mmCIF file of N, CA and C in Angstrom:
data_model
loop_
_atom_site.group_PDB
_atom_site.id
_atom_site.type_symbol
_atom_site.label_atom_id
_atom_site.label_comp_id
_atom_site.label_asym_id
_atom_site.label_seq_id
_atom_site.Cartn_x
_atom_site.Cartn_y
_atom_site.Cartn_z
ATOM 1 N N UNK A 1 -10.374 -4.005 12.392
ATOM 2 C CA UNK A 1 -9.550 -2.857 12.015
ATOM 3 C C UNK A 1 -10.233 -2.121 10.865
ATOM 4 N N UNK A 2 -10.430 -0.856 10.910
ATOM 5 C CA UNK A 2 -11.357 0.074 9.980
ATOM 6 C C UNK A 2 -9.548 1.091 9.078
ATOM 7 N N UNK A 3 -9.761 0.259 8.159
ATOM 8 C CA UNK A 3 -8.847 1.482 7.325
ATOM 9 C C UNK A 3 -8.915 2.493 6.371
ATOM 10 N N UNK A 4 -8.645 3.292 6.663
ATOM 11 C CA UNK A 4 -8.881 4.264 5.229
ATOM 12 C C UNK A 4 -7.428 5.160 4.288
ATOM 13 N N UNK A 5 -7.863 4.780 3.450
ATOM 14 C CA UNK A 5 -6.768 5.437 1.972
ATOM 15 C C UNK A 5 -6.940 6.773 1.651
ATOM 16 N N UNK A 6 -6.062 7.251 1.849
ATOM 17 C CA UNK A 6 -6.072 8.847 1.015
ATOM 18 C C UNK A 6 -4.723 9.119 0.334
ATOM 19 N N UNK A 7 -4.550 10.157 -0.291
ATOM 20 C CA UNK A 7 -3.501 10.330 -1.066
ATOM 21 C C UNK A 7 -3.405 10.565 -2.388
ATOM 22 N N UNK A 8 -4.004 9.878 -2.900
ATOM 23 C CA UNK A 8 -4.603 9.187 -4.641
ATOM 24 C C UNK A 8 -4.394 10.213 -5.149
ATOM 25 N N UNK A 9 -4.182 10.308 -6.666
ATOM 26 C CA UNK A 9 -4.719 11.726 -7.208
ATOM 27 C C UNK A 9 -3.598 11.084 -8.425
ATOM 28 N N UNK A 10 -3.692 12.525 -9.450
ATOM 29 C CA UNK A 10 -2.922 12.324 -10.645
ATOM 30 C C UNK A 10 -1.750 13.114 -10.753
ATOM 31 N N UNK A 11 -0.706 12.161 -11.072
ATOM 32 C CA UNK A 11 0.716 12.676 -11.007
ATOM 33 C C UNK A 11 1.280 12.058 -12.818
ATOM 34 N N UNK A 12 1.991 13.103 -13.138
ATOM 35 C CA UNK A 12 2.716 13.191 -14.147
ATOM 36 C C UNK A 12 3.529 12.546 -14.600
ATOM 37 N N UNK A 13 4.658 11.349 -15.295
ATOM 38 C CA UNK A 13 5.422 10.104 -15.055
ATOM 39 C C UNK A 13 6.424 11.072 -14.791
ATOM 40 N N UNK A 14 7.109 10.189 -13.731
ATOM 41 C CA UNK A 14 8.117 10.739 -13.390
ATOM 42 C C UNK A 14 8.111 11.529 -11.889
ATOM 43 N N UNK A 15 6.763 11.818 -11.604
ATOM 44 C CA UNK A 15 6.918 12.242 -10.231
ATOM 45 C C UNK A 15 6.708 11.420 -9.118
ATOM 46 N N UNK A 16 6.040 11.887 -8.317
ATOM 47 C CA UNK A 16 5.647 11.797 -6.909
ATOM 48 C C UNK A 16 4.196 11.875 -6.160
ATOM 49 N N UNK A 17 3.586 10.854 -5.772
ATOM 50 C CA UNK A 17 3.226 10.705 -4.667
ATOM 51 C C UNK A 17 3.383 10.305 -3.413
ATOM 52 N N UNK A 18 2.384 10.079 -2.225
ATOM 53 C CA UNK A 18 2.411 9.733 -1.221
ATOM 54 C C UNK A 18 1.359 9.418 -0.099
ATOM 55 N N UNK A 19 1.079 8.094 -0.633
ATOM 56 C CA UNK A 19 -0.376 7.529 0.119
ATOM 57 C C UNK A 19 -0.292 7.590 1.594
ATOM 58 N N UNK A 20 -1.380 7.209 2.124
ATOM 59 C CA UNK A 20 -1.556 7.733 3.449
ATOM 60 C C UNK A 20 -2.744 6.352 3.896
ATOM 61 N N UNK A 21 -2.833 5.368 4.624
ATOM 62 C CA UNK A 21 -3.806 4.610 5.205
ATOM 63 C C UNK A 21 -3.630 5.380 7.192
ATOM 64 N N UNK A 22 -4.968 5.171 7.357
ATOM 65 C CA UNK A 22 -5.182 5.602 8.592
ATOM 66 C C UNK A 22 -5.826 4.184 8.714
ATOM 67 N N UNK A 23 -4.964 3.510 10.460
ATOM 68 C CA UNK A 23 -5.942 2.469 10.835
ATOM 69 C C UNK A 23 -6.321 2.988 12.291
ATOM 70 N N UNK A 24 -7.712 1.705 12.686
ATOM 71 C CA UNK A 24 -8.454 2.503 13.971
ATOM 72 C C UNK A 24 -9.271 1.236 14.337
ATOM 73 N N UNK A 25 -8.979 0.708 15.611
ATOM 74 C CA UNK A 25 -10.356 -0.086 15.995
ATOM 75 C C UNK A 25 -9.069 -1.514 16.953
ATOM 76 N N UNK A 26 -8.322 -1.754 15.964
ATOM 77 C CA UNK A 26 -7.135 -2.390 17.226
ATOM 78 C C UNK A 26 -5.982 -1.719 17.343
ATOM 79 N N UNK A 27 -4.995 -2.806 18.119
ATOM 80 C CA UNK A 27 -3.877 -2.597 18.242
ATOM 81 C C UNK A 27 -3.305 -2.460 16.853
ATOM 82 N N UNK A 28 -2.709 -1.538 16.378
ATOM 83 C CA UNK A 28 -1.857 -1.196 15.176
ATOM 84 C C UNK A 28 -0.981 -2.305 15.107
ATOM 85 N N UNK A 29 -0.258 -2.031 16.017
ATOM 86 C CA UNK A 29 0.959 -2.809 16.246
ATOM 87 C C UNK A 29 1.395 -4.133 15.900
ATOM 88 N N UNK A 30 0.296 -5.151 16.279
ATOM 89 C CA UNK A 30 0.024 -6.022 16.301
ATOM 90 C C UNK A 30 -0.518 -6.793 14.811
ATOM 91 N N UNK A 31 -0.799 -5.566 13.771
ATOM 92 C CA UNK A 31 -0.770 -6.375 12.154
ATOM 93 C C UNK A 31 0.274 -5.979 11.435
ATOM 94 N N UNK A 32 1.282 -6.693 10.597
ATOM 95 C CA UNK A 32 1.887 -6.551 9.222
ATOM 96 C C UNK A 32 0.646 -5.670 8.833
ATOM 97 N N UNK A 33 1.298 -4.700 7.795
ATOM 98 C CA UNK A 33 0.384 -3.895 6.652
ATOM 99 C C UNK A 33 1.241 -3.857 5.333
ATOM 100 N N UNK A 34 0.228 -4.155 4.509
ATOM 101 C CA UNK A 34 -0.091 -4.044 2.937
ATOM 102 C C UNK A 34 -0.219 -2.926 1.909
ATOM 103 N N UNK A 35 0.467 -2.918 1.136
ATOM 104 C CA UNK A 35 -0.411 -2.077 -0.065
ATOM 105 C C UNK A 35 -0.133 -3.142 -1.243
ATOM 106 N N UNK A 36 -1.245 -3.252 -1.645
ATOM 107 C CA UNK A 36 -1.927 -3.686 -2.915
ATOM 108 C C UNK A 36 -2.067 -2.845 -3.878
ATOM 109 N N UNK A 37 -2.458 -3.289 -5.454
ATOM 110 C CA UNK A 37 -3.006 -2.271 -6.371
ATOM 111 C C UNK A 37 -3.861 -3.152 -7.678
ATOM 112 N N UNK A 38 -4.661 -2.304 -8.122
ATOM 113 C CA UNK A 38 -5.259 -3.008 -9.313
ATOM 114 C C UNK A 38 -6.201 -2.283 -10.352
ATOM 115 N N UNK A 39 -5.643 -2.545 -11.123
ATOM 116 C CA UNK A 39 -5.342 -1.840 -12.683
ATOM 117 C C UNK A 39 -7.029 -2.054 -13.410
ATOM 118 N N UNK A 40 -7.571 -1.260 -14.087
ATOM 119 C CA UNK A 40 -8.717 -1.831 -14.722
ATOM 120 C C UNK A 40 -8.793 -3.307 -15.389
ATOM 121 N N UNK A 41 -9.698 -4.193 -15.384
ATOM 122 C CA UNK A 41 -9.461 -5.656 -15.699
ATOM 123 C C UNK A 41 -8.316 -6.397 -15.337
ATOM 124 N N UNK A 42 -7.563 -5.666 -14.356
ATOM 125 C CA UNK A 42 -6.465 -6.806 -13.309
ATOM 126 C C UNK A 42 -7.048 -6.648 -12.605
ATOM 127 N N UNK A 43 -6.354 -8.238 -11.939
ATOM 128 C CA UNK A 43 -6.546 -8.611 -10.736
ATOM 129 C C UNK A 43 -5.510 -7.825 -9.656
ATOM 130 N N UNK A 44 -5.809 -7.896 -8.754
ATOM 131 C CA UNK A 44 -5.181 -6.861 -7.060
ATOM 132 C C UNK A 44 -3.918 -7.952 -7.064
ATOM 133 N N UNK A 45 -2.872 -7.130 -7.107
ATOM 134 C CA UNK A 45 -1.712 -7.324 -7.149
ATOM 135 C C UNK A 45 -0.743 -6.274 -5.470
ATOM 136 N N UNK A 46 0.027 -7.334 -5.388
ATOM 137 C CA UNK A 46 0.582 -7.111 -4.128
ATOM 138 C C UNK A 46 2.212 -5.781 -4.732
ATOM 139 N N UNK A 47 2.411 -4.876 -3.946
ATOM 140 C CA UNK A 47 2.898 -3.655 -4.539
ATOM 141 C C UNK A 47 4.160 -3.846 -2.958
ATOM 142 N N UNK A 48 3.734 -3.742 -2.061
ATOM 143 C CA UNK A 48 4.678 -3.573 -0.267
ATOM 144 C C UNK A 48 4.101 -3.990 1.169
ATOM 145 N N UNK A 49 4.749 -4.792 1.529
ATOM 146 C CA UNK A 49 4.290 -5.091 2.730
ATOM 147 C C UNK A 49 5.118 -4.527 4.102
ATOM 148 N N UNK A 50 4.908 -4.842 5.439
ATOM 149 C CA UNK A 50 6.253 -3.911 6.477
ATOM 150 C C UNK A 50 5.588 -5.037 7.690
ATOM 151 N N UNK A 51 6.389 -5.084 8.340
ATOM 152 C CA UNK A 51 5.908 -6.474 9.627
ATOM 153 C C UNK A 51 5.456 -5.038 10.917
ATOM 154 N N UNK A 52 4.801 -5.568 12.192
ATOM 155 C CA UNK A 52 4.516 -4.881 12.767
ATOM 156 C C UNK A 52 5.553 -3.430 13.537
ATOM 157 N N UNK A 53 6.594 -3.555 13.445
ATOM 158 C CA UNK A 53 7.587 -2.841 14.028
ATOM 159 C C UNK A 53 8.054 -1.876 13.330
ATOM 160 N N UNK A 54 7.641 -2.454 12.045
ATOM 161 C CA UNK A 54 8.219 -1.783 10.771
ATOM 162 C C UNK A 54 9.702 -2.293 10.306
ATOM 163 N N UNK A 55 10.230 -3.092 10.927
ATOM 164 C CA UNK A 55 11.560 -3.835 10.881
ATOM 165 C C UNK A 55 11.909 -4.237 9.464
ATOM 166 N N UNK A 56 10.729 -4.834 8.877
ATOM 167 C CA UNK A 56 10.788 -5.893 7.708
ATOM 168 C C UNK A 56 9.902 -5.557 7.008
ATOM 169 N N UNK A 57 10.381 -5.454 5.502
ATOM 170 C CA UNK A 57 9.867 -4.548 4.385
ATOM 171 C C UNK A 57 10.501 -5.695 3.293
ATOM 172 N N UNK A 58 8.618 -5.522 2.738
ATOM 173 C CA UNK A 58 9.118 -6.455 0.893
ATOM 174 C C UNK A 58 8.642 -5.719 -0.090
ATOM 175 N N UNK A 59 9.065 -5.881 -1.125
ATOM 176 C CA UNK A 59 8.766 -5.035 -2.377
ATOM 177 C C UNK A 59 8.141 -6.067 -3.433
ATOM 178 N N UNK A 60 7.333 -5.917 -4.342
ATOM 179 C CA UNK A 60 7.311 -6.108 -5.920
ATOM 180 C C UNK A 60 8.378 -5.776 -6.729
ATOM 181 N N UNK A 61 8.738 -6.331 -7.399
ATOM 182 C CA UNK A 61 10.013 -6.382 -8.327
ATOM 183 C C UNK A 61 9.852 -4.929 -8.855
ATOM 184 N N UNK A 62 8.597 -4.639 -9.088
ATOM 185 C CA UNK A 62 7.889 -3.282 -10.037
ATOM 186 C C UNK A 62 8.526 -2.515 -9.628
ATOM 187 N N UNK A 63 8.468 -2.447 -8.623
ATOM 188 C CA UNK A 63 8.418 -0.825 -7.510
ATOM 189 C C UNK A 63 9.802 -0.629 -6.870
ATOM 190 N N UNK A 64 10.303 -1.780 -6.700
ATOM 191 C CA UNK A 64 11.648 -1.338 -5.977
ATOM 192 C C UNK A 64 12.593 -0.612 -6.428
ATOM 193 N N UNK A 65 13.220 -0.009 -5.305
ATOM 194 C CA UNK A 65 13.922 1.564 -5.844
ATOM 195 C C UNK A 65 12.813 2.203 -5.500
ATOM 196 N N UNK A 66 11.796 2.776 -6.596
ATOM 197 C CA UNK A 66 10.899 3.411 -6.875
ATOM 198 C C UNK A 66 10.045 3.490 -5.620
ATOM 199 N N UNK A 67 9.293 2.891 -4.782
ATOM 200 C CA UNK A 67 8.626 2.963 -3.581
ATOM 201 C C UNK A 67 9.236 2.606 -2.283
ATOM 202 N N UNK A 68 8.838 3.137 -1.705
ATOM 203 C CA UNK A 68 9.127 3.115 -0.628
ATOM 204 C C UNK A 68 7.614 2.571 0.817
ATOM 205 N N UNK A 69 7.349 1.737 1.908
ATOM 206 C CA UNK A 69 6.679 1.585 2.898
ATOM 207 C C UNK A 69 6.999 1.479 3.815
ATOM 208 N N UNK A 70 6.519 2.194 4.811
ATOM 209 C CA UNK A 70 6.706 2.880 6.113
ATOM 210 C C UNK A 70 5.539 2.840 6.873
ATOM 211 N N UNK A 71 5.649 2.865 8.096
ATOM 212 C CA UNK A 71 4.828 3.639 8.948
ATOM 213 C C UNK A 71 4.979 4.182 10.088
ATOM 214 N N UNK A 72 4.044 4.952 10.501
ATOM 215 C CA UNK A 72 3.940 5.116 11.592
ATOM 216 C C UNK A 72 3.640 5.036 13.273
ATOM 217 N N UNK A 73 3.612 3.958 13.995
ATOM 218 C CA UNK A 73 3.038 3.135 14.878
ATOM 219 C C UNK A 73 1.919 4.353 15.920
ATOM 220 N N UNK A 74 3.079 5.451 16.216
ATOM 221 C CA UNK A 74 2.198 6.340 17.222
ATOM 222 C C UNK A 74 1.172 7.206 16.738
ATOM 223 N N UNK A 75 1.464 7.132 15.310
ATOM 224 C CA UNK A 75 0.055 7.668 14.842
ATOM 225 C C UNK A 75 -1.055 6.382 14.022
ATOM 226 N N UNK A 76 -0.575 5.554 13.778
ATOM 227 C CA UNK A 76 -1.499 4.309 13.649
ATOM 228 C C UNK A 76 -1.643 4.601 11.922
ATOM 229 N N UNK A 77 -0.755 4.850 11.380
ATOM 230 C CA UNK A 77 -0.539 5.840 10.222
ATOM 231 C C UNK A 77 0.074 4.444 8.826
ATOM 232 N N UNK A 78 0.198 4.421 8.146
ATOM 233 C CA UNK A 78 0.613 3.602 6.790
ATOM 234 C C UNK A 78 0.845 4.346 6.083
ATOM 235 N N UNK A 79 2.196 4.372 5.400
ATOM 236 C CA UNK A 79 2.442 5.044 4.155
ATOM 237 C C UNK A 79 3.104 4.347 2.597
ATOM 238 N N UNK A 80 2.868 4.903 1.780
ATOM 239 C CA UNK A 80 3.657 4.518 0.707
ATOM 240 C C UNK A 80 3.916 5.515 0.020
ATOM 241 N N UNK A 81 5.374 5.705 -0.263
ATOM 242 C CA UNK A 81 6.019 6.988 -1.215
ATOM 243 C C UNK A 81 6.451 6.450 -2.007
ATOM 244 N N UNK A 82 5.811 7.241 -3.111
ATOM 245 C CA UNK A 82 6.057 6.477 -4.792
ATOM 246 C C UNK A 82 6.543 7.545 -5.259
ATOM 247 N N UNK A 83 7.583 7.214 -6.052
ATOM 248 C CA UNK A 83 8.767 8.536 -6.906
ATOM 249 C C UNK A 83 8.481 7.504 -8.572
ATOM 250 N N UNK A 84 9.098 8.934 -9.082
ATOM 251 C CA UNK A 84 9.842 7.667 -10.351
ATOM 252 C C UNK A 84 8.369 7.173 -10.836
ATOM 253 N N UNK A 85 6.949 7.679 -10.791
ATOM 254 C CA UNK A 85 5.932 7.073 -11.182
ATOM 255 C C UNK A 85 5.773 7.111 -12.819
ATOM 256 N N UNK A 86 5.376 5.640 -13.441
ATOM 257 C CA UNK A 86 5.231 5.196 -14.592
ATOM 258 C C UNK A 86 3.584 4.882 -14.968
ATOM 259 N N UNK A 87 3.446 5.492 -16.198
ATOM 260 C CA UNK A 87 1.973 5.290 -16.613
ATOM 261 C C UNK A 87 1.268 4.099 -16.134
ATOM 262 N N UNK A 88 2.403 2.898 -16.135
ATOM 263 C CA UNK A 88 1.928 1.514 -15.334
ATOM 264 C C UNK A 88 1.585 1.657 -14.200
ATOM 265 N N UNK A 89 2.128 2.490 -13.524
ATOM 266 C CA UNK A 89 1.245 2.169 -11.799
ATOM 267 C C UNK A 89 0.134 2.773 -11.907
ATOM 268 N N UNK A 90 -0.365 3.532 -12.645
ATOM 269 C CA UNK A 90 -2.027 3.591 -12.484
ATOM 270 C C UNK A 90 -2.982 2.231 -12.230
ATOM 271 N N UNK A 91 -3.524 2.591 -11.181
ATOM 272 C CA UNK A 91 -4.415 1.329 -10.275
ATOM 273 C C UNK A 91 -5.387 2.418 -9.213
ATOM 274 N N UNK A 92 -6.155 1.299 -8.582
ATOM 275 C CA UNK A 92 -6.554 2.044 -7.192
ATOM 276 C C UNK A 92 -5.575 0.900 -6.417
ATOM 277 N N UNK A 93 -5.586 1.844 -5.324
ATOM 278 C CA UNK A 93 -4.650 1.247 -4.656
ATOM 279 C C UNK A 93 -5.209 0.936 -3.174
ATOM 280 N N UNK A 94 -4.619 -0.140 -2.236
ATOM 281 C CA UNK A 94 -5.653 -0.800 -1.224
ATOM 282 C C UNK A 94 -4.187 -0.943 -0.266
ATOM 283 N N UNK A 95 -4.717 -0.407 1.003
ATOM 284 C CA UNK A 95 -3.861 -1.014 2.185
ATOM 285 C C UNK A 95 -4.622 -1.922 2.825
ATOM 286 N N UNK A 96 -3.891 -2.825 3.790
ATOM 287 C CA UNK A 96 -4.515 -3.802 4.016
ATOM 288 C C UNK A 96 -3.665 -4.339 5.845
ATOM 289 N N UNK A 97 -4.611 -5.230 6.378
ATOM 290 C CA UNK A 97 -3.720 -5.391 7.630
ATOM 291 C C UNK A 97 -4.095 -6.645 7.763
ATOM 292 N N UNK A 98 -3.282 -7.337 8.132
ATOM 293 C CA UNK A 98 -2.979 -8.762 8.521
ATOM 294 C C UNK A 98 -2.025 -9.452 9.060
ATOM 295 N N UNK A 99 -1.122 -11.048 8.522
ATOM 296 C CA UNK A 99 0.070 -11.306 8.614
ATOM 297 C C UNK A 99 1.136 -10.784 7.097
ATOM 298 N N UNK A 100 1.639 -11.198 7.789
ATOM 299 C CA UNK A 100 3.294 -10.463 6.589
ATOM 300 C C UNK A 100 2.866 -11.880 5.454
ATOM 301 N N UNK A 101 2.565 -11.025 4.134
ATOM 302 C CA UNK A 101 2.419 -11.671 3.321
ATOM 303 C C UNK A 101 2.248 -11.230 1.862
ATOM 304 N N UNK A 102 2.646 -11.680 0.856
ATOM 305 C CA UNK A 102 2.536 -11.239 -0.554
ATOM 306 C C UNK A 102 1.892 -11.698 -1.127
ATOM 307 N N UNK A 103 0.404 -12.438 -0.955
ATOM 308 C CA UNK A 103 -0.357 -12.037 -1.549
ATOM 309 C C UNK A 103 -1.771 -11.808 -0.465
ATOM 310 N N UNK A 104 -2.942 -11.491 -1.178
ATOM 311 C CA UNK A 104 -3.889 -11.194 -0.596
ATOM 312 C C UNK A 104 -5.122 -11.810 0.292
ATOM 313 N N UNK A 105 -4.367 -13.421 0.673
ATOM 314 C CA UNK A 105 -4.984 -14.200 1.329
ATOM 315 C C UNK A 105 -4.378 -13.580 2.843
ATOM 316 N N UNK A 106 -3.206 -13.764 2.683
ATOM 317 C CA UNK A 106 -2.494 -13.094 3.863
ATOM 318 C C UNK A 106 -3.475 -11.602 5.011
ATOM 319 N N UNK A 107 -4.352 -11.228 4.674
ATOM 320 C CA UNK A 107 -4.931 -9.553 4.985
ATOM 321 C C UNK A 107 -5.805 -10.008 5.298
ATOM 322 N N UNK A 108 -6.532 -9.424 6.254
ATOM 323 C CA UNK A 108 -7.867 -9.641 6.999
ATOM 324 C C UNK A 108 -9.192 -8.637 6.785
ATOM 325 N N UNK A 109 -8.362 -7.385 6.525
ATOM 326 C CA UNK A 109 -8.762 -6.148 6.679
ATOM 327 C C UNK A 109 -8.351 -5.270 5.595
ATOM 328 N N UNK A 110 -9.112 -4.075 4.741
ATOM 329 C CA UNK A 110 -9.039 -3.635 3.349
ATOM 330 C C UNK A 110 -9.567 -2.550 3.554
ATOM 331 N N UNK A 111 -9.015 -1.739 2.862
ATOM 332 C CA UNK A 111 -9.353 -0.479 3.300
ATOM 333 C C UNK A 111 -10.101 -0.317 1.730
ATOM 334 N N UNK A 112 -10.562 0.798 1.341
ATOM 335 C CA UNK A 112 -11.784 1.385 0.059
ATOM 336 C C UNK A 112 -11.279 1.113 -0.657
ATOM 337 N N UNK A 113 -9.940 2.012 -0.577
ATOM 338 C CA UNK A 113 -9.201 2.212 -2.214
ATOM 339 C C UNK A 113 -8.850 3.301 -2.321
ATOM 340 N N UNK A 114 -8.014 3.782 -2.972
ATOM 341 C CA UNK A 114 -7.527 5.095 -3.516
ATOM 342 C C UNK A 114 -6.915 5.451 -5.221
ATOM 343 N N UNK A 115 -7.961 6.008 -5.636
ATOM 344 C CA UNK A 115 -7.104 5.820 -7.448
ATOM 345 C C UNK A 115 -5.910 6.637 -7.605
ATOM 346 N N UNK A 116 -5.123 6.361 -8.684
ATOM 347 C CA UNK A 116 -3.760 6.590 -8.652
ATOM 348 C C UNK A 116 -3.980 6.747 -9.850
ATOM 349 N N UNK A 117 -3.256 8.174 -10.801
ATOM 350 C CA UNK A 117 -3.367 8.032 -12.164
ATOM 351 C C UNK A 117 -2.546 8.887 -12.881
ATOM 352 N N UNK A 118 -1.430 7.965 -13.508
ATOM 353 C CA UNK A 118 -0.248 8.786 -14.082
ATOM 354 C C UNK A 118 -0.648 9.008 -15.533
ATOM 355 N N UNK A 119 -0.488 10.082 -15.706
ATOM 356 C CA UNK A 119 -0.052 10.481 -17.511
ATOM 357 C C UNK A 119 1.033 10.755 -17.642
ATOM 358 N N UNK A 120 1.401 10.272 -19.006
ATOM 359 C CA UNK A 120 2.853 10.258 -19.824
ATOM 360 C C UNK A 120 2.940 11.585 -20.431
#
């Protein structure tokens, strides 16, 4: 599975983004997907996961409320909508495809990255 991140960019605290992973090469369907994130000198920390159907959705304590993960199956599409953004979620941020899992052993597949960068 070949993924790629877009979306990234710098948002103001308090607003809004809305990442975007494109996957390509299998069945979509067929992986749980991830978003991850990680902060300069952290380690990649698990942010939302969604099971293949999209049925089943977990959060980080961080983010809930605040994010939202979704996707799209017929477009082979991954999203994450982040509101409510805090100088803390600045990271790059990583989707990922695998089994349904919170942390990063769980993922098979990693997409580049996308930086994320709030000012206060």
């Amino acid at each position: 599975v070949q993924l790629v991140e877009s979306g990234g960019g710098l948002a103001q605290a308090g607003g809004s983004l809305r990442l975007s992973c494109a996957a390509s090469g299998r069945t979509f369907t067929n992986y749980a997907m991830g978003w991850f994130r990680q902060a300069p000198g952290k380690e990649r920390d698990f942010v939302a996961a969604i099971g293949g159907s999209g049925g089943n959705t977990y959060y980080a304590n961080s983010v809930k409320g605040r994010f939202t993960i979704s996707r799209d199956n017929a477009k082979n599409t991954l999203y994450l909508q982040m509101n409510s953004l805090k100088p803390e979620d600045t990271a790059v941020y990583y989707c990922a495809a695998g089994r349904m899992s919170v942390t990063n052993q769980g993922y098979n597949y990693w997409g580049q990255g996308t930086q994320v960068t709030v000012s206060s």
